[in-house]
Tab-separated table of C-alpha atoms in Angstrom:
chain	number	residue	atom	x	y	z
A	28	MET	CA	83.990	79.666	115.130
A	29	LEU	CA	82.111	79.360	118.382
A	30	LYS	CA	78.441	78.544	118.486
A	31	PRO	CA	76.429	81.819	118.548
A	32	PHE	CA	74.609	82.902	121.688
A	33	LEU	CA	70.964	83.504	120.767
A	34	THR	CA	68.841	85.998	122.644
A	35	THR	CA	65.470	84.894	123.947
A	36	ALA	CA	63.709	87.110	121.415
A	37	ALA	CA	65.874	85.909	118.544
A	38	ALA	CA	65.429	82.259	119.460
A	39	ALA	CA	61.650	82.624	119.588
A	40	LEU	CA	61.576	84.284	116.198
A	41	LEU	CA	63.816	81.663	114.647
A	42	LEU	CA	61.512	78.975	115.972
A	43	GLY	CA	58.601	80.670	114.246
A	44	SER	CA	56.489	81.543	117.281
A	45	ALA	CA	56.691	85.289	116.649
A	46	ALA	CA	57.885	85.531	113.060
A	47	ALA	CA	55.113	87.868	111.992
A	48	ARG	CA	55.527	90.341	114.871
A	49	ALA	CA	57.727	93.399	114.374
A	50	ALA	CA	60.315	94.333	116.963
A	51	ASP	CA	58.980	96.333	119.913
A	52	VAL	CA	60.743	99.319	121.444
A	53	GLY	CA	62.225	98.119	124.724
A	54	MET	CA	62.957	94.601	123.463
A	55	ALA	CA	66.071	93.303	125.250
A	56	ILE	CA	69.073	91.643	123.616
A	57	ASP	CA	71.459	89.884	126.007
A	58	VAL	CA	74.711	88.111	125.134
A	59	PRO	CA	76.058	86.459	128.305
A	60	CYS	CA	79.743	85.516	128.524
A	61	PRO	CA	80.737	85.512	124.835
A	62	PHE	CA	83.813	83.288	124.274
A	63	GLY	CA	83.246	82.180	127.868
A	64	ASP	CA	84.423	85.617	129.026
A	65	CYS	CA	81.861	87.212	131.321
A	66	LYS	CA	83.778	90.515	131.260
A	67	ALA	CA	82.596	90.765	127.635
A	68	ASP	CA	78.888	90.567	128.571
A	69	THR	CA	76.716	92.703	126.296
A	70	SER	CA	73.148	93.878	126.839
A	71	LEU	CA	71.082	96.155	124.569
A	72	SER	CA	67.523	97.443	124.368
A	73	TYR	CA	65.836	98.362	121.075
A	74	LEU	CA	64.923	102.071	120.698
A	75	GLY	CA	63.397	102.179	117.230
A	76	GLU	CA	63.889	102.969	113.542
A	77	TYR	CA	63.900	106.161	111.492
A	78	ASP	CA	64.051	106.328	107.687
A	79	ILE	CA	65.022	109.065	105.225
A	80	PRO	CA	63.557	108.385	101.768
A	81	THR	CA	65.804	108.227	98.727
A	82	GLY	CA	65.853	111.566	96.917
A	83	PHE	CA	65.930	113.732	100.047
A	84	MET	CA	68.019	116.870	99.386
A	85	GLU	CA	70.174	118.958	101.740
A	86	ASN	CA	71.425	122.299	100.376
A	87	GLY	CA	70.954	121.039	96.829
A	88	VAL	CA	72.825	117.770	97.426
A	89	GLU	CA	71.112	114.377	97.556
A	90	VAL	CA	71.493	112.557	100.865
A	91	GLY	CA	72.359	108.912	100.384
A	92	GLY	CA	74.987	106.205	100.247
A	93	LEU	CA	75.648	106.496	104.000
A	94	SER	CA	78.307	103.836	104.516
A	95	GLY	CA	79.890	104.895	107.792
A	96	ILE	CA	78.914	106.859	110.887
A	97	ASP	CA	80.663	108.116	114.030
A	98	PHE	CA	79.670	110.132	117.083
A	99	ASP	CA	81.354	113.503	117.652
A	100	PRO	CA	81.460	114.142	121.431
A	101	SER	CA	82.587	117.739	120.876
A	102	THR	CA	79.250	118.632	119.218
A	103	GLY	CA	76.872	115.848	120.229
A	104	HIS	CA	76.265	115.300	116.512
A	105	TYR	CA	77.238	112.474	114.162
A	106	VAL	CA	79.368	112.442	111.018
A	107	SER	CA	78.262	110.059	108.281
A	108	ILE	CA	80.210	109.450	105.079
A	109	SER	CA	78.634	108.856	101.659
A	110	ASP	CA	80.006	106.336	99.173
A	111	ASP	CA	78.934	108.522	96.256
A	112	ARG	CA	81.919	108.277	93.894
A	113	SER	CA	81.651	111.988	93.077
A	114	GLU	CA	78.877	111.061	90.640
A	115	LYS	CA	75.880	112.888	92.107
A	116	ALA	CA	78.010	115.452	93.977
A	117	PRO	CA	81.632	115.603	95.143
A	118	ALA	CA	82.652	112.986	97.730
A	119	ARG	CA	81.495	114.156	101.177
A	120	PHE	CA	80.421	113.471	104.716
A	121	TYR	CA	77.301	114.780	106.483
A	122	ASP	CA	76.689	116.374	109.869
A	123	LEU	CA	73.653	114.710	111.496
A	124	ASP	CA	71.615	115.437	114.599
A	125	ILE	CA	69.981	112.246	115.861
A	126	ASP	CA	67.046	112.741	118.222
A	127	VAL	CA	67.303	109.693	120.452
A	128	SER	CA	66.831	109.098	124.163
A	129	ALA	CA	65.839	106.344	126.549
A	130	ALA	CA	62.289	106.906	125.266
A	131	GLY	CA	63.218	105.971	121.702
A	132	LEU	CA	64.531	107.150	118.337
A	133	LYS	CA	62.421	110.124	117.207
A	134	GLY	CA	64.195	111.575	114.173
A	135	VAL	CA	67.339	112.381	112.199
A	136	THR	CA	68.138	115.875	110.890
A	137	VAL	CA	70.734	116.452	108.163
A	138	LEU	CA	72.412	119.690	109.213
A	139	ASP	CA	75.160	120.144	106.633
A	140	HIS	CA	77.684	118.385	104.430
A	141	VAL	CA	81.457	118.749	104.013
A	142	THR	CA	83.249	118.088	100.730
A	143	LEU	CA	86.325	115.866	100.990
A	144	LYS	CA	89.452	117.138	99.219
A	145	ASP	CA	92.233	115.273	97.423
A	146	LYS	CA	95.962	115.805	98.014
A	147	ASN	CA	95.873	118.883	95.769
A	148	GLY	CA	93.116	120.517	97.794
A	149	GLN	CA	90.456	119.859	95.165
A	150	PRO	CA	87.165	117.936	95.356
A	151	PHE	CA	87.584	114.375	94.127
A	152	ALA	CA	87.002	113.966	90.407
A	153	PHE	CA	84.334	111.673	88.963
A	154	ARG	CA	84.823	108.022	90.061
A	155	THR	CA	88.256	108.545	91.624
A	156	VAL	CA	87.199	107.589	95.161
A	157	ASP	CA	84.801	105.220	96.938
A	158	SER	CA	84.552	106.353	100.569
A	159	GLU	CA	83.218	103.727	102.960
A	160	SER	CA	84.027	104.309	106.635
A	161	VAL	CA	84.677	107.288	108.918
A	162	ARG	CA	85.999	107.746	112.453
A	163	ILE	CA	86.891	110.835	114.460
A	164	GLY	CA	90.441	110.640	115.790
A	165	LYS	CA	92.881	112.917	117.599
A	166	GLU	CA	94.193	114.353	114.307
A	167	GLY	CA	90.835	114.801	112.627
A	168	ILE	CA	88.577	112.730	110.399
A	169	TYR	CA	89.937	109.278	109.518
A	170	TRP	CA	88.232	107.809	106.460
A	171	SER	CA	88.678	104.944	104.013
A	172	SER	CA	88.238	104.450	100.279
A	173	GLU	CA	87.808	101.059	98.629
A	174	GLY	CA	89.600	102.308	95.546
A	175	ASP	CA	88.540	100.733	92.257
A	176	GLY	CA	89.766	97.265	91.335
A	177	LYS	CA	88.705	97.598	87.706
A	178	ALA	CA	90.465	100.955	87.253
A	179	LEU	CA	93.460	99.747	89.353
A	180	LEU	CA	92.954	102.517	91.918
A	181	PRO	CA	94.323	101.299	95.273
A	182	PRO	CA	92.329	101.542	98.492
A	183	PHE	CA	93.478	103.962	101.157
A	184	VAL	CA	92.987	105.330	104.650
A	185	ARG	CA	93.411	109.097	104.950
A	186	VAL	CA	93.102	111.756	107.607
A	187	ALA	CA	91.185	114.962	106.845
A	188	ASN	CA	90.630	118.199	108.706
A	189	ARG	CA	87.101	119.094	109.799
A	190	ASP	CA	86.769	121.137	106.585
A	191	GLY	CA	87.527	118.035	104.476
A	192	SER	CA	91.069	119.079	103.519
A	193	PHE	CA	93.833	116.474	103.241
A	194	VAL	CA	96.200	115.889	106.175
A	195	ARG	CA	97.967	112.601	105.434
A	196	GLU	CA	97.573	109.054	104.156
A	197	LEU	CA	98.502	105.842	105.960
A	198	PRO	CA	100.918	103.536	104.075
A	199	LEU	CA	99.252	100.706	102.138
A	200	PRO	CA	100.754	97.312	103.055
A	201	ALA	CA	102.175	95.083	100.347
A	202	GLY	CA	99.695	92.827	98.576
A	203	PHE	CA	96.637	95.095	98.793
A	204	ALA	CA	97.007	97.167	95.607
A	205	PRO	CA	94.859	95.860	92.715
A	206	THR	CA	96.547	94.068	89.827
A	207	ALA	CA	95.479	93.813	86.194
A	208	ASP	CA	95.775	90.004	86.148
A	209	LYS	CA	93.888	89.672	89.463
A	210	SER	CA	96.692	87.550	90.907
A	211	THR	CA	96.966	89.642	94.072
A	212	GLY	CA	95.310	92.612	95.704
A	213	ILE	CA	91.777	93.760	96.380
A	214	ARG	CA	88.710	92.554	94.565
A	215	ASP	CA	86.621	95.346	93.086
A	216	ASN	CA	84.185	96.818	95.627
A	217	LEU	CA	85.340	94.436	98.387
A	218	ALA	CA	88.142	96.361	100.065
A	219	PHE	CA	88.428	98.804	102.997
A	220	GLU	CA	84.903	98.746	104.455
A	221	GLY	CA	85.579	99.197	108.169
A	222	LEU	CA	87.559	101.449	110.523
A	223	THR	CA	87.685	101.585	114.306
A	224	PHE	CA	89.962	102.833	117.078
A	225	LEU	CA	90.870	100.284	119.731
A	226	ALA	CA	90.872	101.496	123.323
A	227	GLY	CA	94.658	101.805	123.334
A	228	GLY	CA	94.612	104.102	120.302
A	229	ASP	CA	95.521	101.714	117.476
A	230	LEU	CA	93.463	101.891	114.289
A	231	LEU	CA	91.920	98.688	112.920
A	232	VAL	CA	91.012	98.545	109.215
A	233	GLY	CA	88.662	95.811	107.967
A	234	MET	CA	88.339	94.269	104.508
A	235	GLU	CA	84.901	93.339	103.190
A	236	SER	CA	86.142	90.042	101.742
A	237	ALA	CA	89.284	88.165	100.745
A	238	LEU	CA	92.206	89.468	98.719
A	239	TYR	CA	92.714	87.493	95.492
A	240	GLN	CA	95.748	85.685	96.903
A	241	ASP	CA	93.895	84.730	100.081
A	242	GLY	CA	91.192	82.564	98.483
A	243	ARG	CA	87.696	82.874	97.151
A	244	MET	CA	84.770	85.081	98.043
A	245	THR	CA	81.868	83.843	100.125
A	246	THR	CA	79.471	81.276	98.679
A	247	LEU	CA	76.422	79.488	100.066
A	248	THR	CA	78.695	76.745	101.406
A	249	ASN	CA	81.987	78.519	102.146
A	250	GLY	CA	83.070	81.658	103.938
A	251	ALA	CA	85.975	83.952	103.094
A	252	LEU	CA	89.174	85.050	104.832
A	253	ALA	CA	89.224	88.830	105.156
A	254	ARG	CA	92.232	90.675	106.558
A	255	LEU	CA	92.255	93.190	109.386
A	256	ILE	CA	95.147	95.687	109.407
A	257	ARG	CA	96.294	97.110	112.733
A	258	TYR	CA	98.035	100.505	112.551
A	259	ASP	CA	99.691	102.743	115.069
A	260	ALA	CA	97.345	105.640	114.309
A	261	ALA	CA	99.847	108.301	115.388
A	262	THR	CA	102.747	107.135	113.209
A	263	GLY	CA	100.896	105.244	110.478
A	264	GLU	CA	103.138	102.228	111.096
A	265	GLN	CA	101.553	98.827	110.500
A	266	LYS	CA	101.696	96.737	113.684
A	267	ALA	CA	99.924	93.517	112.624
A	268	GLN	CA	97.385	91.854	110.357
A	269	TYR	CA	94.767	89.327	111.440
A	270	VAL	CA	92.364	86.974	109.685
A	271	TYR	CA	88.639	87.615	110.066
A	272	PRO	CA	86.469	84.643	108.936
A	273	VAL	CA	83.466	85.978	107.015
A	274	SER	CA	80.525	83.553	107.224
A	275	PRO	CA	78.991	81.829	104.187
A	276	ILE	CA	76.065	83.510	102.406
A	277	PRO	CA	73.094	82.782	104.695
A	278	GLN	CA	70.335	82.557	102.079
A	279	ALA	CA	70.064	81.665	98.414
A	280	ALA	CA	68.286	83.890	95.912
A	281	ALA	CA	64.637	83.090	95.278
A	282	LYS	CA	65.386	81.855	91.754
A	283	PRO	CA	68.326	79.749	90.515
A	284	GLY	CA	71.095	81.984	89.249
A	285	GLY	CA	69.791	85.021	91.143
A	286	TRP	CA	72.175	87.464	92.800
A	287	ASN	CA	73.340	86.962	96.359
A	288	ASP	CA	76.374	88.014	98.384
A	289	PHE	CA	77.707	88.470	101.910
A	290	GLY	CA	80.603	90.445	103.378
A	291	MET	CA	81.849	92.462	106.335
A	292	SER	CA	80.661	96.071	106.099
A	293	GLU	CA	81.906	97.714	109.331
A	294	ILE	CA	83.752	97.174	112.613
A	295	LEU	CA	83.409	98.941	115.981
A	296	ALA	CA	85.797	98.492	118.909
A	297	LEU	CA	84.495	97.654	122.366
A	298	ASP	CA	87.854	97.737	124.174
A	299	ASP	CA	91.448	96.934	123.169
A	300	ARG	CA	90.726	93.363	122.040
A	301	HIS	CA	86.967	92.986	121.437
A	302	ALA	CA	85.017	94.598	118.588
A	303	LEU	CA	81.678	94.329	116.846
A	304	SER	CA	81.413	93.533	113.154
A	305	ILE	CA	78.563	93.826	110.692
A	306	GLU	CA	78.176	91.054	108.135
A	307	ARG	CA	75.515	91.840	105.594
A	308	GLY	CA	74.357	90.642	102.219
A	309	TYR	CA	71.494	90.511	99.775
A	310	ALA	CA	69.569	87.678	98.142
A	311	GLN	CA	67.643	88.639	95.029
A	312	ASP	CA	63.866	88.787	95.531
A	313	LEU	CA	64.267	87.940	99.246
A	314	GLY	CA	66.055	90.922	100.771
A	315	ASN	CA	68.926	91.711	103.125
A	316	SER	CA	70.550	89.632	105.836
A	317	VAL	CA	72.361	91.555	108.589
A	318	VAL	CA	74.222	89.802	111.398
A	319	ILE	CA	76.127	91.556	114.197
A	320	ASN	CA	79.075	89.617	115.634
A	321	MET	CA	81.620	90.168	118.371
A	322	PHE	CA	85.213	89.235	117.588
A	323	ASP	CA	88.280	88.885	119.786
A	324	LEU	CA	91.856	89.687	118.698
A	325	GLU	CA	93.418	87.844	121.642
A	326	GLY	CA	95.543	84.931	120.393
A	327	ALA	CA	94.973	85.646	116.691
A	328	THR	CA	97.972	85.056	114.400
A	329	ASP	CA	99.778	88.057	112.949
A	330	VAL	CA	99.677	87.295	109.206
A	331	SER	CA	101.366	90.476	107.993
A	332	ASN	CA	104.347	88.416	106.739
A	333	ILE	CA	102.219	85.742	105.041
A	334	PRO	CA	101.740	86.840	101.389
A	335	SER	CA	98.973	84.318	100.656
A	336	LEU	CA	96.601	82.738	103.147
A	337	ALA	CA	95.634	80.177	100.516
A	338	LYS	CA	99.222	79.049	99.858
A	339	THR	CA	100.819	78.807	103.261
A	340	ASP	CA	101.691	75.832	105.416
A	341	GLN	CA	101.847	77.982	108.528
A	342	ARG	CA	99.187	77.343	111.165
A	343	ILE	CA	96.919	80.381	111.349
A	344	VAL	CA	94.544	81.217	114.195
A	345	PRO	CA	91.857	83.666	113.052
A	346	VAL	CA	90.128	86.094	115.378
A	347	GLY	CA	87.484	84.464	117.539
A	348	LYS	CA	83.932	85.319	116.517
A	349	THR	CA	80.481	84.831	118.010
A	350	GLN	CA	77.054	86.145	117.037
A	351	VAL	CA	75.461	88.984	119.000
A	352	MET	CA	72.247	89.461	117.037
A	353	ASP	CA	70.568	88.828	113.700
A	354	LEU	CA	68.468	91.886	112.833
A	355	ARG	CA	65.921	89.936	110.796
A	356	ALA	CA	65.527	87.338	113.538
A	357	LEU	CA	64.749	90.194	115.944
A	358	GLY	CA	61.737	91.129	113.827
A	359	LEU	CA	63.408	94.061	112.021
A	360	ALA	CA	63.501	94.598	108.270
A	361	PRO	CA	67.041	95.844	107.681
A	362	ASP	CA	68.166	97.518	104.500
A	363	ASN	CA	71.838	97.596	103.451
A	364	ILE	CA	73.376	98.249	106.906
A	365	GLU	CA	76.933	99.549	106.506
A	366	GLY	CA	77.666	101.862	109.451
A	367	VAL	CA	77.629	101.626	113.242
A	368	THR	CA	78.782	103.772	116.156
A	369	PHE	CA	78.342	104.255	119.866
A	370	GLY	CA	76.844	107.606	120.827
A	371	LYS	CA	75.547	109.623	123.733
A	372	ALA	CA	71.971	110.912	123.752
A	373	LYS	CA	71.113	114.340	125.143
A	374	ASP	CA	69.550	112.712	128.210
A	375	GLY	CA	72.806	110.857	128.865
A	376	THR	CA	71.686	107.508	127.460
A	377	ASP	CA	74.460	105.441	125.883
A	378	VAL	CA	73.282	104.330	122.450
A	379	LEU	CA	74.352	102.133	119.550
A	380	ILE	CA	73.364	103.548	116.134
A	381	PHE	CA	73.245	101.700	112.802
A	382	VAL	CA	72.823	103.287	109.358
A	383	ALA	CA	72.002	101.771	105.964
A	384	ASP	CA	73.433	102.710	102.578
A	385	ASN	CA	70.480	103.165	100.210
A	386	ASN	CA	72.664	102.970	97.082
A	387	PHE	CA	70.696	106.033	95.837
A	388	ASN	CA	68.060	103.491	94.841
A	389	PRO	CA	64.388	104.611	94.978
A	390	THR	CA	63.372	101.166	96.252
A	391	GLN	CA	65.726	101.513	99.255
A	392	LYS	CA	66.000	103.966	102.134
A	393	THR	CA	68.549	105.630	104.371
A	394	GLN	CA	67.634	103.692	107.489
A	395	PHE	CA	68.679	104.203	111.110
A	396	PHE	CA	68.296	101.741	113.995
A	397	ALA	CA	69.045	102.697	117.604
A	398	PHE	CA	69.675	100.554	120.674
A	399	LYS	CA	70.202	101.567	124.291
A	400	VAL	CA	73.489	100.211	125.629
A	401	ILE	CA	72.810	98.639	129.012
A	402	ARG	CA	76.107	96.776	129.335
A	403	ARG	CA	79.178	96.328	127.117
A	404	PRO	CA	82.885	95.495	127.421
A	405	GLN	CA	84.889	98.541	128.505
């Protein structure tokens, strides 16, 4: 892992000189020459925050659990998928209008929702799906489910029509299906968290944390090895797998034995080799940590034929990774950030939008952050 590039604002906050001051609209975030590659320069400007309180209803359905978001250039709106396991309402995605411009983020309107259908054309039954990420592709809506490790339901990536109906499912590579003895496969609630289309059209699928056979989960002193699957989106053929090194848990819980965790919650391509990733976690009685990284696929080992990362003698080069920004260090108070997309504002401004999953918890909120994109890899 390369040493992170800190922005001026982030460095000042980490040093304590501005720790009590909230982020200001217009604050600049610059990442010069990540990985020593000045073609990957990134520059952003903060546009603000907008929150939807837990309990907000749209057409009789509670809005919440927003775990993925993508911009729809055909409408100028955004689709955002809920991770409701068909408990409060059938599994679904929402149609959002985000009022954002170079002047700032003014509001978010929930326009409608679309119910996702299973292979039989029916809404998903209670706790049979855990949708996490969504992207708009040439065929329709690509979306992922984490499955259910405890119930031995495998994760999947499917394609849906705009009306939520089933089109097809991408093949699941060997070693990802859950097992009763937990010897191989996904850990419960730590599976397919991220989707993104690379510039060349391939689909990248990101795990939240390590498969059982690939080693342990993150701790305060050790990270985890999460896999990235690269598909030919048109054929569904797997082309490669890479190792993404998830960082150790950045903060301990306030009290000994308190809950804390950390994992990768979304990925977003910048070009055909660079992408952003969200690593986020929670420390009990302290709050959320959210770090945005850039990673680089160039030179990473294809591990698709390595059954266990923990039991191999083969030399493995993971994807390169460097920090872009730490939302708390910027003076923000992030909730459970799980979705990110590039978008285009009505005034033509290129924007980067984040959304938080409120877990349908009254102490949390459906939170949006927006940044103006000044410069990014193309």
